Coordinates of C-alpha atoms and ligand atoms in Angstrom, one line a residue:
X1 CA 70.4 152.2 34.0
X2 CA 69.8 152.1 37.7
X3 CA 71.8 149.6 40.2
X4 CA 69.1 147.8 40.5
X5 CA 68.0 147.3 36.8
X6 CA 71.5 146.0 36.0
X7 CA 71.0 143.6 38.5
X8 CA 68.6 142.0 37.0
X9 CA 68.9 142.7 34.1
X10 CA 67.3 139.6 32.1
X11 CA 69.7 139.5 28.8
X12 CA 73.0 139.6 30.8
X13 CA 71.8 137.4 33.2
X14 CA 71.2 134.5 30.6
X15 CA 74.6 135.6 28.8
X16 CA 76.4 135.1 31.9
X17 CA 74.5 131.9 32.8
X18 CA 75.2 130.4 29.3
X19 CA 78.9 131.5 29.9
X20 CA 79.4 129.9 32.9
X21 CA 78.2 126.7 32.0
X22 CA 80.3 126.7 29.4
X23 CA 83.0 127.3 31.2
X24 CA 82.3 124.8 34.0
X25 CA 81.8 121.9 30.8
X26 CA 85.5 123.1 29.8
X27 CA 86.5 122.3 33.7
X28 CA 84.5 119.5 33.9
X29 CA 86.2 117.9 30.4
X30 CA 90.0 118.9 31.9
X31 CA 89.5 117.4 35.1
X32 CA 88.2 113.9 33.7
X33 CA 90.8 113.9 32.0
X34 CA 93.4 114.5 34.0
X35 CA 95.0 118.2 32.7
X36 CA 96.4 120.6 34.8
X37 CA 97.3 120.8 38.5
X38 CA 94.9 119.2 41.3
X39 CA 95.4 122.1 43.1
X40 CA 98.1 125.0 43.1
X41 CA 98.9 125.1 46.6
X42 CA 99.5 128.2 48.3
X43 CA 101.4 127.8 51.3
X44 CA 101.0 131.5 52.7
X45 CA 97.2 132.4 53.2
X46 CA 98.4 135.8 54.2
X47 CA 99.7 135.9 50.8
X48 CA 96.5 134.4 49.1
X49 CA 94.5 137.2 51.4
X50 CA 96.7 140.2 49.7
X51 CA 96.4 138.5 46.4
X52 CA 92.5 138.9 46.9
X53 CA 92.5 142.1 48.5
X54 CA 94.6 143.6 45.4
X55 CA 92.3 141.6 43.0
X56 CA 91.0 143.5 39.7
X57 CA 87.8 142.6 38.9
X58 CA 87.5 143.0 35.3
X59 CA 84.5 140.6 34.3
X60 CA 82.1 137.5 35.8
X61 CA 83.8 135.9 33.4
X62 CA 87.4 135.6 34.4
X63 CA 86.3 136.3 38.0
X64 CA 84.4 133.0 37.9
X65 CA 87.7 131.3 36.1
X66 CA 90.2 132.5 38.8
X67 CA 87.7 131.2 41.8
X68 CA 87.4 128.0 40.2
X69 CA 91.3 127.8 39.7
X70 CA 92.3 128.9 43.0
X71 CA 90.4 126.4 45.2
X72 CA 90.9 122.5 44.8
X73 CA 89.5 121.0 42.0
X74 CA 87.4 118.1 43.0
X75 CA 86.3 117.0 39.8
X76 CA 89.5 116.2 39.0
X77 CA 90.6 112.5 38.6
X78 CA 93.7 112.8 40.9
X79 CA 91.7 114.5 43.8
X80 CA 91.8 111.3 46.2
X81 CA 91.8 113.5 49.4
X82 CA 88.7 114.5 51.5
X83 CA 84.9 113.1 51.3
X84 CA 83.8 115.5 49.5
X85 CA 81.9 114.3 46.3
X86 CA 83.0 115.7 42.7
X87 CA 79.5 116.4 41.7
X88 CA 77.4 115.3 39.3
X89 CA 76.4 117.9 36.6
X90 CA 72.8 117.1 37.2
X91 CA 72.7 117.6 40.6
X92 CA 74.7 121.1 40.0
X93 CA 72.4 122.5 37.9
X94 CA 69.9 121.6 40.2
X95 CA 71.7 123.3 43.1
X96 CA 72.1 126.7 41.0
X97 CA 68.1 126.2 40.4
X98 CA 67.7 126.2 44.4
X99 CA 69.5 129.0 45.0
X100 CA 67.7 131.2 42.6
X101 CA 64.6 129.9 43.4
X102 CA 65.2 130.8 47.0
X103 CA 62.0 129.2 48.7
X104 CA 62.8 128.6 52.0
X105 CA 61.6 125.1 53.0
X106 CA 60.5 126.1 56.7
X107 CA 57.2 126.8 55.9
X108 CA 54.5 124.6 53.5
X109 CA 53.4 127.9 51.9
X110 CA 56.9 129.0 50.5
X111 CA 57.9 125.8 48.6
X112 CA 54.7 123.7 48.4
X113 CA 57.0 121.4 45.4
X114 CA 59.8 121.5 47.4
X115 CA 58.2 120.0 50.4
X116 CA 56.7 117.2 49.0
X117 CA 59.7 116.6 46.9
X118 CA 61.9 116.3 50.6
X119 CA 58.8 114.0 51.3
X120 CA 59.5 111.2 47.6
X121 CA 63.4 111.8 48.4
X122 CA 63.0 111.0 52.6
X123 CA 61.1 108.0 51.5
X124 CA 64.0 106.8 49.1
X125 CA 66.0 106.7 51.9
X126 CA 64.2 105.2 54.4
X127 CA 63.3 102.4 51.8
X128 CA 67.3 102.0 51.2
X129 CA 68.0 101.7 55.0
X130 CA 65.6 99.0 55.0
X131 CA 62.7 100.9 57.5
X132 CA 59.0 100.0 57.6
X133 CA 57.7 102.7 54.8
X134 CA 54.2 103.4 56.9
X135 CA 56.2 104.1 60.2
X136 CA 59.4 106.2 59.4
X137 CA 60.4 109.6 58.5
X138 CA 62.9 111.7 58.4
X139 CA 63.7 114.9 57.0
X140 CA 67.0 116.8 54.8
X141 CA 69.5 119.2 56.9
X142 CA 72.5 121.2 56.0
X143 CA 75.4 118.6 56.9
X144 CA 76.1 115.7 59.0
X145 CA 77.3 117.6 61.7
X146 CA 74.2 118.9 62.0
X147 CA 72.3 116.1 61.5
X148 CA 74.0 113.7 63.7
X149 CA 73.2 117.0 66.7
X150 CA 69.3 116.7 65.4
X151 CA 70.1 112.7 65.7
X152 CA 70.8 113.2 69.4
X153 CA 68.8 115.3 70.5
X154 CA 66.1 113.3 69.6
X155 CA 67.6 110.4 71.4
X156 CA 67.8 112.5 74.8
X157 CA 64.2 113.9 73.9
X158 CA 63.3 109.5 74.1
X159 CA 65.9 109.5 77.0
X160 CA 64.2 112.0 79.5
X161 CA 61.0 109.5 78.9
X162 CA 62.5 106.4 79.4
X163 CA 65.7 107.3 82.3
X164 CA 64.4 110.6 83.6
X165 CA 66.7 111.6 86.3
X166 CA 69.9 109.5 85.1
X167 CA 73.2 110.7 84.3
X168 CA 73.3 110.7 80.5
X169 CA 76.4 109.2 78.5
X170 CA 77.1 108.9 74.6
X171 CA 79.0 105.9 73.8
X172 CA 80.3 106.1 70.8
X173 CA 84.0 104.1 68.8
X174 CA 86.9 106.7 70.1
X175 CA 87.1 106.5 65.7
X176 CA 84.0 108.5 65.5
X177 CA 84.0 112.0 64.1
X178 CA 84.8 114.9 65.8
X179 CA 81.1 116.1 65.5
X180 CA 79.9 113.6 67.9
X181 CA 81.7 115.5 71.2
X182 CA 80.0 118.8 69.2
X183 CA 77.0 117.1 69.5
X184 CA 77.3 116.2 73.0
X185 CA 79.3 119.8 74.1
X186 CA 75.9 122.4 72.1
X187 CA 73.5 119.8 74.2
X188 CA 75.7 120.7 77.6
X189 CA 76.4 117.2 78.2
X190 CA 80.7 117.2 80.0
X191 CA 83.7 115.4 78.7
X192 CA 83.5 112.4 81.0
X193 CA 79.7 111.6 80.0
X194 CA 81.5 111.1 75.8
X195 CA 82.7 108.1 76.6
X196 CA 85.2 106.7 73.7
X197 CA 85.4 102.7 73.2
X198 CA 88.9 101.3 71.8
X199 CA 88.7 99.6 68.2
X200 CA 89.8 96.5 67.4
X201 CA 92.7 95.8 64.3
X202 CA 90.1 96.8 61.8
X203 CA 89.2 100.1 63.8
X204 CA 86.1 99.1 63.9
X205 CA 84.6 99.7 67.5
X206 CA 85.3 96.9 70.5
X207 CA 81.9 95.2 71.3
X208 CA 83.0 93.5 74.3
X209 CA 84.3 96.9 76.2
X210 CA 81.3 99.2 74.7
X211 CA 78.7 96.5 76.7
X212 CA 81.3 96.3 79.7
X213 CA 81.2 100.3 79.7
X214 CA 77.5 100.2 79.1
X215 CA 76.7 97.4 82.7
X216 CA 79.3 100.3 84.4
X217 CA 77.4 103.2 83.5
X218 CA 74.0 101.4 84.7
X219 CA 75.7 99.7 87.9
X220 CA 76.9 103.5 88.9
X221 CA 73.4 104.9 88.6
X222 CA 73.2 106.1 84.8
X223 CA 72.2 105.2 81.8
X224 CA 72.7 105.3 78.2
X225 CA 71.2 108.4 76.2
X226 CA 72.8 106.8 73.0
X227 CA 75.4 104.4 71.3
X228 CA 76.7 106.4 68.2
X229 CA 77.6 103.4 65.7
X230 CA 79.5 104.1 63.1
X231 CA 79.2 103.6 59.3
X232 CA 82.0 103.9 58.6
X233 CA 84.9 106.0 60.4
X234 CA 86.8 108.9 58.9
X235 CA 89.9 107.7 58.8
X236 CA 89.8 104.7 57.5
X237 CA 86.1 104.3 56.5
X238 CA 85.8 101.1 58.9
X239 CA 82.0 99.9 60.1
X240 CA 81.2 99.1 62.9
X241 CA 79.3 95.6 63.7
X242 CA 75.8 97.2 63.5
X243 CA 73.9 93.6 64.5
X244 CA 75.9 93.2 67.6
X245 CA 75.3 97.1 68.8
X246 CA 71.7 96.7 67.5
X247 CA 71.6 93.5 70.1
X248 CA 73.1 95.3 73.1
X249 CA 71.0 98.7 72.5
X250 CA 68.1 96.8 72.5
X251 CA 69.0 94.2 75.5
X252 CA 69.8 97.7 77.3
X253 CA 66.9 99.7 76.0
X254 CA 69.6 102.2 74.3
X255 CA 68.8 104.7 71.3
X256 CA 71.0 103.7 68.4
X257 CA 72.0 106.1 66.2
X258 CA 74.2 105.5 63.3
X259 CA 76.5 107.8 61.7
X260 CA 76.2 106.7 58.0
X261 CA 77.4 110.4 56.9
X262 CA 80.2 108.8 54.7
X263 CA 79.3 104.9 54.2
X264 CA 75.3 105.0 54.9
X265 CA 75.5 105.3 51.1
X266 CA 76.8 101.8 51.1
X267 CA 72.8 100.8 51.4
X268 CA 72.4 101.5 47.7
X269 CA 74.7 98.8 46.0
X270 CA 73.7 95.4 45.9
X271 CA 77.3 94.4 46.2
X272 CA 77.9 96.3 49.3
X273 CA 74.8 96.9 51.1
X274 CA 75.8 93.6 53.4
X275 CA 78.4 95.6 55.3
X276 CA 75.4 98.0 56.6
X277 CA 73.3 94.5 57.7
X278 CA 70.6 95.5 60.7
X279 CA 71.2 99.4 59.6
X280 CA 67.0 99.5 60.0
X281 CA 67.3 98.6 63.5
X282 CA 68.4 101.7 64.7
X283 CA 66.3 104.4 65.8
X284 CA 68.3 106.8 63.6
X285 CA 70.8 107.1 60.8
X286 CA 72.1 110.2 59.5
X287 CA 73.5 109.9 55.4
X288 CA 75.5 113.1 53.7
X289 CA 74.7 113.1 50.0
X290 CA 76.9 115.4 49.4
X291 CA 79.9 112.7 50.1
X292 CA 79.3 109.1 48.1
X293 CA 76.1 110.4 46.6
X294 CA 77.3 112.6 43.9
X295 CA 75.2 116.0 45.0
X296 CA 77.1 119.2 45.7
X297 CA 77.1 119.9 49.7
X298 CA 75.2 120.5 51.9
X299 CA 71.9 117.7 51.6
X300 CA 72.5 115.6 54.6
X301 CA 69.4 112.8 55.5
X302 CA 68.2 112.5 58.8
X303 CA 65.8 109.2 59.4
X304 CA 64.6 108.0 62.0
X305 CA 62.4 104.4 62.6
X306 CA 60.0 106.1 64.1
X307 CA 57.7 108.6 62.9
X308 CA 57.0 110.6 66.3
X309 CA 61.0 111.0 66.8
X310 CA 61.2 113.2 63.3
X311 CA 58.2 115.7 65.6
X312 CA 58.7 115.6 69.2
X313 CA 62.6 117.4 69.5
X314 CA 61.8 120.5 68.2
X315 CA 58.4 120.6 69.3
X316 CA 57.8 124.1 70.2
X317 CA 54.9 127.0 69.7
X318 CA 56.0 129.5 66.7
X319 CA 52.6 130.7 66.3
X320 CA 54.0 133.2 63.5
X321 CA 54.7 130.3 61.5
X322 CA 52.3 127.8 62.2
X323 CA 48.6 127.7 62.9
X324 CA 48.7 124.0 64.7
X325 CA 51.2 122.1 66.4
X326 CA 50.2 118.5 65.6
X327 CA 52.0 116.0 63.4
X328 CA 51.6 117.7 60.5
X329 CA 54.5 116.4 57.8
X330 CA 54.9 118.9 55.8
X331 CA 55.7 122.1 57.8
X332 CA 59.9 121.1 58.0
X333 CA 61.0 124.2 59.9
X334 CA 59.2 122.3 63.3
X335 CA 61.3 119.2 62.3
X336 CA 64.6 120.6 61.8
X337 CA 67.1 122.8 63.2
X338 CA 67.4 125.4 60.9
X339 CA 64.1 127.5 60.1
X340 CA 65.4 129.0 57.1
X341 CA 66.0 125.9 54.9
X342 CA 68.0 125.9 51.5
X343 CA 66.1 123.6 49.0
X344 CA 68.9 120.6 49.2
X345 CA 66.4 118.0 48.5
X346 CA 65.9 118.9 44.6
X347 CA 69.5 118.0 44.4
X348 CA 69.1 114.5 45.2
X349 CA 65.7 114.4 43.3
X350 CA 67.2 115.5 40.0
X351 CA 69.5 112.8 40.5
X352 CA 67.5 110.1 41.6
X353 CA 64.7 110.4 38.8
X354 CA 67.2 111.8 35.7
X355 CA 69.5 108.9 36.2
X356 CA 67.6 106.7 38.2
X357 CA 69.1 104.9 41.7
X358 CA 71.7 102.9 39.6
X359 CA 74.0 106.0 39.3
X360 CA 74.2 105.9 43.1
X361 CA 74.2 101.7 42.8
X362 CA 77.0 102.2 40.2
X363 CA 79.2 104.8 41.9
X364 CA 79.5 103.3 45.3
X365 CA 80.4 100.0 43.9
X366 CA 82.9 101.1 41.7
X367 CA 84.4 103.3 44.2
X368 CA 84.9 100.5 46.9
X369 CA 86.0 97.6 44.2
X370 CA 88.5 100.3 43.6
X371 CA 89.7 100.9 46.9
X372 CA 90.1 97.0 47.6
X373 CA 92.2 96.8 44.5
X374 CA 94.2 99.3 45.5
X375 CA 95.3 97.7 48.6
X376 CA 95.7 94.7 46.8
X377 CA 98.5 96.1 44.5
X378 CA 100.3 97.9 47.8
X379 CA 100.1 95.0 49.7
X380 CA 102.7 93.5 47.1
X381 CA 105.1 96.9 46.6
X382 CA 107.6 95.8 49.5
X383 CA 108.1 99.2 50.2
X384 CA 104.7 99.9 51.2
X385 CA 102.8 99.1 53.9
X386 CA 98.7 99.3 54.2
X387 CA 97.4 99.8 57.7
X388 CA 93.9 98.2 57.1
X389 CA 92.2 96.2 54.6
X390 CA 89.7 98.3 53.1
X391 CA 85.8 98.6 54.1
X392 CA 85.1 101.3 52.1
X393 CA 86.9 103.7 49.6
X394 CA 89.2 104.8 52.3
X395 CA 92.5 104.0 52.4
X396 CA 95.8 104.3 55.0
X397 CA 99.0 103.5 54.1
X398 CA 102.3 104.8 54.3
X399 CA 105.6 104.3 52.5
X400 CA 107.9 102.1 54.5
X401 CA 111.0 101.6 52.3
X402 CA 113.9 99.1 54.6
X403 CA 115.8 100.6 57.0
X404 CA 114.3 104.2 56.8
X405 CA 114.6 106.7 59.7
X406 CA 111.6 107.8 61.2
X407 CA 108.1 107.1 59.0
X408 CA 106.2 109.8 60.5
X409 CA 108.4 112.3 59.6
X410 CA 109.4 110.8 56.0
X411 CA 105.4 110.4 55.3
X412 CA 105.0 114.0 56.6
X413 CA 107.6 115.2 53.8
X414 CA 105.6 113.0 51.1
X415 CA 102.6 114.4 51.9
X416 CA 104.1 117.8 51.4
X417 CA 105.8 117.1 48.9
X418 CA 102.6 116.1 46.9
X419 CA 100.2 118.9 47.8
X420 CA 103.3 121.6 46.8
X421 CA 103.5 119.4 43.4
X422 CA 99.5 119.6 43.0
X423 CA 99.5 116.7 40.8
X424 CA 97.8 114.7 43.4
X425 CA 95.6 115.6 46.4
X426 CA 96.1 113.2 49.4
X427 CA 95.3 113.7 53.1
X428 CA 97.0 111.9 56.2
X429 CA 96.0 110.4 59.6
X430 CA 97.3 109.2 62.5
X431 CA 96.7 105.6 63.7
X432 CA 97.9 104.1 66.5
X433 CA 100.2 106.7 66.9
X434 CA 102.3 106.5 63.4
X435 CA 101.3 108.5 60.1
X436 CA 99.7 107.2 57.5
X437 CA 99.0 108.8 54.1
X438 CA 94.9 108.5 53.1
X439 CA 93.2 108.4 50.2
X440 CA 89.6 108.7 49.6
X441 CA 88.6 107.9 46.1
X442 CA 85.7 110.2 45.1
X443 CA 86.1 111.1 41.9
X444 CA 84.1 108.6 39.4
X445 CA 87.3 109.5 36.9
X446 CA 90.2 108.0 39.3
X447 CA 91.2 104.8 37.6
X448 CA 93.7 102.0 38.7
X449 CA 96.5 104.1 36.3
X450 CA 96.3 107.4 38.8
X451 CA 96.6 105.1 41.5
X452 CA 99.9 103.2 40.2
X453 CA 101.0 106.8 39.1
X454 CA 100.4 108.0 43.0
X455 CA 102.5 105.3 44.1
X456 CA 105.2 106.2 41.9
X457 CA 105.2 109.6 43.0
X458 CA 105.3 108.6 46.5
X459 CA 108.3 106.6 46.2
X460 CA 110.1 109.0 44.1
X461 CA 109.5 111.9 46.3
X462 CA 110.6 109.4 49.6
X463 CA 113.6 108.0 47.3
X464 CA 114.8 111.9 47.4
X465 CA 113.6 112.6 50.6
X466 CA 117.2 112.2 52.1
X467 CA 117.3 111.3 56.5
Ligands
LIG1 C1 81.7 109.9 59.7 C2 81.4 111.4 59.6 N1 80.4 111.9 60.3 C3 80.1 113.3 60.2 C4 80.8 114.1 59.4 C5 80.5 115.6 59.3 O1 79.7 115.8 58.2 P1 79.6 117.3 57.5 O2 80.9 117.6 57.1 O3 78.6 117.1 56.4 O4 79.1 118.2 58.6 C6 81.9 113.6 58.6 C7 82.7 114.5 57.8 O5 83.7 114.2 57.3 C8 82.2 112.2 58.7 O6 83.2 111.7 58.0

């Protein structure tokens, strides 16, 4: 048999597929549960490289079982580290189906269902955010990152109509991700013109200083290209007030744009939805589904209030692609970034119409109720000490046991500690200057016992933790 027949060949291939899936079900049963290691930590990834490099191959099988073994296990009910979602079988599958599919989504003629499926799922959003259906659009791109970049770029496009000539600025919480300087930095734009506004106690950005910046910047001669709210922060998953930024952008004539790449998905839950009040006043919101929406990464939303926003940044001639350059909705490679587009929005479809938006309802709720609860039950372990109350299903705290040495360092030893252990997956911060330990609860299997267990583990590891 040739190369190229055993490539493909039909019989093995639905062996292996039927293998695998039962292999990920296995996974999938273990982690809910709780068995085994979060992760198996390898300290040296020199080590890890030579341990790759020397790797026998000897089937799909067990290669597939040692990848999955190697790398963090998400699913699992003790991963309370990063924003990345544990996700949803569904959604999986439907993932695997896009990458064998392959269609790119630049062009109409290459994934005519695919297209008009980003088309239902763009709508879903811009129905949750609370925009006027018959004049918003949007479109699906690989991450936040990039999407908050598309964002501003089609807030300087608006800019260079409405302040031609004046010095641009992005003002934006000096909480906000890292990918907002990125942003700025790819679009050319210098340090000095990111400007970063101080938080208040709930690290949630300082209105009075961002509209004293903002009469600055206009009394010096420049203007405002955009005021990045956010919803929520990284580190401690705080909102910002988006009715009082939505006030001042539109007192100033400012493009608001708000980061929603972690908490946008807080418009789903009836219980939540309140903290994201006046979301649908800005021009445009960015939301990851592959963080509190249950879909594998990347499927990031990009949606802006009005129509002609989604068209006129990337407007440019690729007559090899396109036989007119109107407003034509469903060509995506003129709306987006990449031109080669992975099929991201079948993920979220699957999702949406096999469960229906009360998964997404369900999930977010649950995940916040938990996070509040949480810091309800640290707030009473005297030895513990929670650096915000809660807006999301972030949480910083740190262990603070009477008359300990220095935090910073004892945390930093915890935190260690645990991810050598790999029976818990934590992250830090820093706030203010000290350390805090920060979980993110993202698997729908954590329960209030894993958390009480965390906390145990915590103080045992800081009671032997000598100074
Ligand atoms: C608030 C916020 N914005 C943007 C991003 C970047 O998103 P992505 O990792 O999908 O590029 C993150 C990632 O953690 C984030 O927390």
């Amino acid at each position: 048999m040739s190369k190229l027949d055993e490539a493909y060949d039909i019989e093995k291939f639905r062996d292996q597929g039927h293998q695998l899936i039962d292999q990920l079900a296995d996974h999938l049963a273990a982690t809910q549960k709780g068995d085994d290691k979060v992760v198996r930590y390898k300290e040296s990834p020199d080590a890890e490289l030579t341990r790759w490099q020397n790797y026998k191959f000897e089937s799909l099988d067990l290669f597939f079982k040692d990848v999955l073994s190697s790398n963090m296990q998400v699913h699992h009910r003790r991963y309370i580290g990063h924003q990345v979602s544990a996700p949803a079988p569904v959604s999986a599958l439907a993932g695997l189906l896009s990458e064998f599919a392959n269609c790119g989504m630049g062009v109409y003629e290459m994934s005519a269902g695919g297209t008009a499926i980003e088309r239902i799922v763009v709508q879903e959003f811009c129905k949750a955010v609370g925009y006027d259906m018959d004049s918003s659009d949007g479109v699906l791109t690989s991450g936040g990152t990039l999407a908050n970049l598309t964002g501003l770029l089609a807030a300087r496009a608006d800019y260079l109509t409405k302040h031609p000539g004046k010095r641009p600025y992005i003002l934006v919480s000096e909480q906000a991700h890292f990918c907002v300087d990125r942003g700025a930095m790819t679009m050319g734009l210098s340090n000095d013109q990111v400007v970063k506004i101080d938080t208040t106690e709930d690290y949630s950005i300082d209105i009075v200083q961002l509209e004293n910046h903002i009469n600055e910047i206009i009394k010096s001669g420049g203007h405002v290209l955009t005021v990045v709210a956010c919803a929520c922060t990284t580190s401690t998953g705080s909102y910002d007030d988006l009715e009082a930024i939505a006030d001042i952008c539109e007192r100033h004539n400012i493009w608001m744009h708000v980061d929603g790449a972690h908490g946008g998905a807080a418009v789903f839950s009836k219980k939540y939805r309140s903290i994201c009040a006046h979301i649908e006043r800005a021009d445009s919101i960015i939301i990851d589904a592959h963080k509190m929406m249950l879909t594998p990464a990347l499927a990031t939303a990009v949606l802006f209030k009005k129509k002609k926003n989604s068209y006129r940044t990337f407007a440019i001639e690729a007559d090899y692609l396109f036989e007119k350059n109107d407003e034509e909705w469903y060509n995506l490679a003129k709306r987006t970034y990449e031109t080669t587009k992975y099929m991201m929005c079948i993920k979220i479809y699957a999702l949406f119409k096999h469960h229906g938006l009360e998964l997404i309802e369900e999930y977010v709720t649950r995940q916040y109720d938990l996070a509040r609860g949480y810091a309800d039950y640290l707030n009473v372990q005297s030895d513990f000490e929670v650096a915000h109350k809660p807006m999301s299903n972030i949480l910083c705290f740190r262990y603070a046991p009477q008359k300990s040495g220095d935090l910073n360092e004892l945390n930093t030893i915890i935190r260690k500690q645990l991810l050598e252990n790999g029976d818990f997956y934590i992250v830090q911060t820093v706030l203010n200057g000290n350390l805090y330990l920060r979980v993110t609860i993202m698997s729908p299997y954590t329960d209030m016992s894993d958390l009480i267990d965390l906390t145990e583990e915590i103080r045992k590891v800081g009671i032997s933790t000598s100074f």
